[in-house]
């Protein structure tokens, strides 16, 4: 699958639920209204949908949310998708999670074929963690992270960089990740969805952070890529990898290889634009015999790729009173 700009689309992120057991301040308002169940694709429909993308050339699949691991029986979806690894078209199946369910599920994820997990952890300070996630307990996420490691999963920690919240913790996090063999990626706050606070207060340009970190750490350029937009460095002192995702200070759209689907089957060709294609209609179309629906679904996906825009135009500034796009990150997944 190629888009009009010659970019090969080989990476799909699927949000399997918009629900979550936490309420991170940059991601959600405390009082969220979630989708009615009837609108959300069943696990079987999600499997068919992902299968259509794999048939069209998607090689890497990441399940995300909301919190993907709070969806009931989600492991059955990992298992059916995992069956397409090793010769079935899929090269990698991964998950982005807040870690709260990993003590329970890490082993089953590994058995389903998952080898890498991204766990969101913005701070190692218990009080700070409770403040950022509103409902979370640091210990539960840390237990999950170590359960993942024990199960044989490679762990990457994702931290959203926030001014005045965790900006003085990155040294400690780099050392901690180095000690335990985890990669670390720092992410700039993106203007997605209405939240309770003001994002201009949270926004911390990673160019500033990187310059500050260089005073303590030797950051060596690395050609490492995970299929995502992060740019990596090797931290000479720890041997660990440190990534930066900088949608605002450095736009990475020119190498974009991905699209995203929500749990209602809406395909977003770009995280930062509103244009979308409805894939639930061809998936469920009552006028089409079941056996023919998948062909229509594949055609709808091909048509949508032709509309993939060149890039996003995020800006965070006080003049922009509204977020760049109205939907929350939990809708399209990170
Ligand atoms: N619940 C899972 C988690 O927290 O990892 C998966 C979904 S979450 C939406 C995916 C990632 O998006 C997380 O790393 C989170 O920190 C990040 N995220 C959420 N809202 C964001 C925002 N406005 N800007 C930047 N990153 C954001
Ligand atoms: Fe939930 Fe992840 Fe959003 Fe936090 S970042 S509220 S854990 S979906």
XYZ file of C-alpha atoms and ligand atoms in Angstrom:
369
model
C 0.000 0.000 0.000
C 1.359 3.354 -1.015
C -0.020 6.820 -0.449
C 0.021 9.662 -3.009
C 3.402 10.830 -1.683
C 5.080 7.481 -2.355
C 5.194 6.507 1.324
C 4.710 2.787 1.885
C 2.128 2.124 4.557
C 3.242 -0.897 6.553
C 2.348 0.006 10.130
C -1.103 -0.004 11.697
C -2.101 1.110 15.156
C -5.421 -0.067 16.411
C -7.215 1.357 19.383
C -9.173 -1.593 20.740
C -11.092 0.432 23.317
C -11.532 4.093 24.223
C -11.880 3.165 27.902
C -9.138 3.330 30.466
C -8.559 2.633 34.143
C -6.450 5.819 34.477
C -7.108 9.475 33.658
C -3.727 10.978 32.707
C -3.982 14.748 32.765
C -2.613 15.311 29.248
C -4.774 12.569 27.744
C -8.231 12.678 29.283
C -10.533 14.852 31.285
C -11.420 13.242 34.621
C -15.035 12.948 33.651
C -15.078 11.219 30.269
C -18.040 9.947 28.304
C -17.141 6.710 26.573
C -18.681 5.143 23.495
C -21.744 2.943 23.753
C -20.785 -0.723 23.340
C -22.840 -1.168 20.138
C -20.597 1.285 18.339
C -17.427 -0.518 19.287
C -16.191 -3.291 17.018
C -16.268 -6.782 18.484
C -12.964 -8.603 18.901
C -13.873 -10.745 15.871
C -14.506 -7.603 13.802
C -11.203 -6.118 14.940
C -9.492 -9.328 13.907
C -11.082 -9.183 10.425
C -10.196 -5.528 10.113
C -6.556 -6.106 11.043
C -6.502 -9.123 8.744
C -7.564 -6.937 5.806
C -4.695 -4.536 6.509
C -2.236 -7.427 6.752
C -3.520 -8.766 3.419
C -2.796 -5.322 1.955
C 0.770 -5.191 3.212
C 0.743 -4.084 6.839
C 3.643 -5.834 8.580
C 3.627 -4.224 11.986
C 0.633 -3.993 14.209
C 0.352 -2.220 17.531
C -2.701 -2.552 19.746
C -3.372 0.454 21.888
C -6.276 2.416 23.339
C -7.544 3.772 25.770
C -6.038 0.986 27.776
C -5.993 -2.070 25.495
C -5.448 -4.548 28.317
C -8.645 -3.587 30.159
C -10.766 -4.790 27.250
C -12.445 -8.051 28.230
C -10.856 -11.110 26.628
C -8.442 -8.986 24.574
C -5.906 -11.810 24.741
C -8.042 -13.760 22.262
C -7.426 -10.948 19.741
C -3.675 -11.066 20.428
C -3.788 -14.811 19.863
C -5.647 -14.641 16.559
C -3.387 -11.859 15.274
C -0.311 -13.631 16.605
C -1.249 -16.566 14.378
C -0.367 -14.333 11.413
C 3.222 -13.940 12.609
C 5.857 -16.282 11.193
C 4.838 -16.424 7.575
C 1.273 -15.108 7.802
C 2.237 -11.627 6.625
C 2.779 -10.022 10.016
C 6.320 -9.331 11.215
C 5.573 -7.791 14.573
C 2.715 -7.534 17.044
C 3.148 -5.041 19.869
C 1.121 -3.225 22.484
C 1.163 0.154 24.192
C -0.135 -0.055 27.737
C -0.168 1.754 31.053
C 1.052 -1.477 32.620
C -1.665 -1.911 35.225
C -2.728 -5.325 33.870
C 0.704 -6.679 33.000
C 1.218 -8.728 36.144
C -1.807 -10.716 34.994
C -1.277 -10.701 31.222
C 2.444 -10.460 30.397
C 2.910 -14.235 30.076
C -0.147 -14.599 27.841
C 1.030 -11.745 25.627
C 4.364 -13.469 25.196
C 2.645 -16.760 24.389
C 0.533 -14.968 21.755
C 3.697 -13.815 19.984
C 4.238 -10.345 21.439
C 7.928 -9.647 22.036
C 7.966 -5.916 22.817
C 5.720 -3.736 24.952
C 5.644 0.020 25.384
C 4.674 1.032 28.882
C 3.733 4.601 29.716
C 5.444 5.859 32.833
C 5.952 9.585 33.203
C 7.577 9.658 36.611
C 9.163 7.400 39.228
C 7.831 9.531 42.038
C 4.739 7.929 43.674
C 3.027 11.238 44.413
C 3.863 12.631 40.990
C 2.555 9.447 39.361
C -0.715 9.696 41.276
C -1.043 13.345 40.242
C -0.355 12.750 36.535
C -2.533 9.641 36.187
C -5.164 10.918 38.674
C -6.227 7.317 39.520
C -2.987 5.358 39.255
C -0.639 3.744 41.775
C 3.026 3.688 40.846
C 3.608 0.294 42.477
C 1.035 -1.430 40.269
C 2.621 -0.132 37.066
C 6.135 -0.982 38.249
C 5.019 -4.520 39.161
C 3.574 -4.788 35.653
C 6.791 -3.592 34.061
C 8.867 -6.144 35.943
C 6.346 -8.887 35.161
C 6.789 -8.048 31.475
C 10.537 -8.257 31.804
C 10.292 -11.576 33.635
C 8.026 -12.925 30.879
C 10.733 -12.207 28.313
C 9.210 -9.085 26.793
C 11.458 -6.195 25.772
C 10.189 -3.080 27.549
C 10.253 0.466 26.280
C 9.174 3.175 28.678
C 7.270 6.125 27.192
C 7.246 9.365 29.138
C 5.398 12.505 28.118
C 7.646 15.445 28.932
C 5.793 18.048 30.977
C 7.047 21.340 32.165
C 7.065 21.617 35.942
C 5.844 18.014 36.309
C 8.595 15.568 35.378
C 11.211 17.743 33.687
C 13.685 17.248 36.536
C 13.256 13.498 36.603
C 14.715 12.490 33.289
C 18.219 11.916 34.670
C 16.812 9.511 37.210
C 14.674 7.785 34.608
C 17.595 7.374 32.218
C 19.650 5.783 34.987
C 16.753 3.538 36.092
C 16.006 2.384 32.551
C 19.705 1.742 31.953
C 19.904 -0.327 35.119
C 16.960 -2.546 34.129
C 17.617 -2.774 30.413
C 14.621 -0.722 29.259
C 14.669 1.753 26.390
C 13.210 5.154 27.174
C 11.354 7.488 24.838
C 10.395 11.021 25.700
C 7.329 12.445 23.952
C 6.199 16.023 23.447
C 2.671 16.834 24.565
C 0.414 16.917 21.531
C -2.677 19.105 21.265
C -5.300 16.358 21.051
C -8.716 16.623 22.655
C -10.084 18.939 25.285
C -8.546 18.347 28.712
C -9.221 20.176 31.953
C -6.031 22.246 32.036
C -4.105 24.480 29.682
C -1.595 22.652 27.451
C 0.605 25.677 26.992
C 1.507 25.256 30.684
C 2.535 21.615 30.132
C 4.362 21.882 26.856
C 8.095 21.322 27.086
C 10.081 21.344 23.839
C 12.326 18.286 23.699
C 15.057 20.278 21.984
C 15.515 22.016 25.357
C 15.426 18.734 27.252
C 18.008 17.141 24.966
C 20.381 20.062 25.381
C 20.005 19.823 29.166
C 20.552 16.051 29.192
C 23.737 16.421 27.175
C 25.270 18.208 30.168
C 25.104 14.923 32.112
C 24.971 12.152 29.526
C 26.890 11.311 26.392
C 24.224 10.925 23.727
C 25.568 9.131 20.686
C 23.585 9.284 17.438
C 21.968 5.938 16.697
C 20.470 4.599 13.507
C 18.099 2.422 15.537
C 14.477 2.517 14.284
C 11.444 0.699 15.590
C 9.149 1.571 12.724
C 7.882 4.547 14.702
C 8.709 8.250 14.594
C 11.240 8.282 17.461
C 14.830 9.394 16.848
C 17.218 7.413 19.030
C 20.486 8.037 20.826
C 22.667 5.598 22.699
C 23.422 6.743 26.215
C 27.123 5.895 26.513
C 27.095 5.750 30.335
C 24.249 3.201 30.569
C 24.384 1.507 27.179
C 20.628 2.125 26.957
C 18.681 3.771 24.184
C 16.960 7.110 24.518
C 14.366 8.196 21.965
C 12.713 11.536 21.321
C 9.326 11.924 19.670
C 9.075 15.530 18.617
C 5.941 16.198 16.585
C 6.106 19.892 17.444
C 9.768 20.877 17.353
C 10.606 18.535 14.489
C 7.886 17.404 12.212
C 8.444 13.759 11.200
C 5.699 13.388 8.602
C 7.963 12.907 5.594
C 8.814 9.374 6.714
C 5.321 8.481 7.964
C 4.541 4.818 7.315
C 1.450 4.429 9.433
C -2.274 4.809 9.778
C -4.577 4.387 12.741
C -7.943 2.773 13.324
C -10.228 3.499 16.246
C -12.277 0.914 18.097
C -15.316 1.953 16.049
C -13.514 1.171 12.809
C -12.759 4.757 11.833
C -9.524 4.964 9.886
C -7.435 8.088 10.428
C -4.817 8.559 7.771
C -3.004 11.122 9.961
C -2.935 11.568 13.744
C -3.044 15.335 13.340
C -5.834 15.718 10.787
C -9.570 15.160 10.949
C -10.100 13.382 7.632
C -11.192 9.784 8.222
C -12.757 6.787 6.511
C -15.499 4.646 7.991
C -14.476 0.978 7.822
C -17.259 -0.244 10.077
C -19.812 0.254 7.304
C -18.162 -2.202 4.882
C -17.361 -4.567 7.800
C -21.015 -4.750 8.852
C -22.867 -3.920 5.616
C -26.174 -5.845 5.909
C -26.829 -5.589 2.160
C -23.659 -7.483 1.267
C -23.323 -11.257 1.836
C -20.807 -11.966 4.597
C -18.354 -13.657 2.247
C -18.063 -10.529 0.103
C -17.668 -7.967 2.862
C -13.916 -8.359 3.248
C -13.316 -7.515 -0.427
C -15.286 -4.283 0.038
C -13.377 -3.589 3.205
C -10.038 -3.932 1.404
C -11.262 -1.597 -1.330
C -12.364 0.991 1.261
C -8.872 0.824 2.814
C -7.170 1.253 -0.589
C -9.414 4.240 -1.400
C -8.627 5.848 1.949
C -4.862 5.552 1.409
C -5.219 7.833 -1.585
C -6.409 10.529 0.833
C -3.477 10.301 3.259
C -2.371 13.909 3.773
C 1.187 15.082 3.531
C 1.421 15.932 7.227
C -0.026 17.505 10.345
C 0.211 21.072 11.467
C 0.332 20.941 15.241
C 1.137 24.122 17.089
C 0.818 24.798 20.784
C 0.480 28.459 21.496
C -1.800 30.622 23.504
C -3.533 32.046 20.457
C -4.756 28.563 19.542
C -7.567 28.326 22.052
C -8.667 24.893 20.860
C -6.728 21.661 20.356
C -5.508 20.991 16.793
C -7.911 18.085 16.538
C -10.911 17.595 18.775
C -10.522 13.882 19.491
C -8.459 12.617 22.400
C -5.322 10.522 22.041
C -7.281 7.693 23.664
C -9.516 7.577 20.571
C -6.776 6.991 18.027
C -4.226 5.571 20.449
C -0.664 6.743 20.890
N -3.213 3.531 27.777
C -2.051 3.185 27.072
C -0.847 3.973 27.565
O -1.033 4.905 28.325
O 0.259 3.615 27.167
C -2.166 3.316 25.567
C -2.871 4.522 25.030
S -2.103 6.087 25.373
C -3.240 7.177 24.571
C -0.675 6.016 24.314
C 0.413 7.016 24.577
O -0.042 8.293 24.238
C 0.881 7.077 25.999
O 2.292 6.925 26.032
C 0.510 8.459 26.442
O 1.427 8.966 27.356
C 0.509 9.210 25.143
N -0.347 10.405 25.128
C -1.632 10.541 25.484
N -2.079 11.804 25.282
C -1.049 12.485 24.769
C -0.854 13.830 24.340
N -1.838 14.725 24.373
N 0.369 14.161 23.868
C 1.384 13.262 23.804
N 1.259 11.991 24.178
C 0.077 11.612 24.669
Fe -5.268 5.991 29.866
Fe -3.040 5.813 28.442
Fe -4.595 7.995 28.256
Fe -3.246 7.540 30.488
S -2.371 7.921 28.473
S -5.427 8.132 30.356
S -3.249 5.364 30.630
S -5.144 5.985 27.641
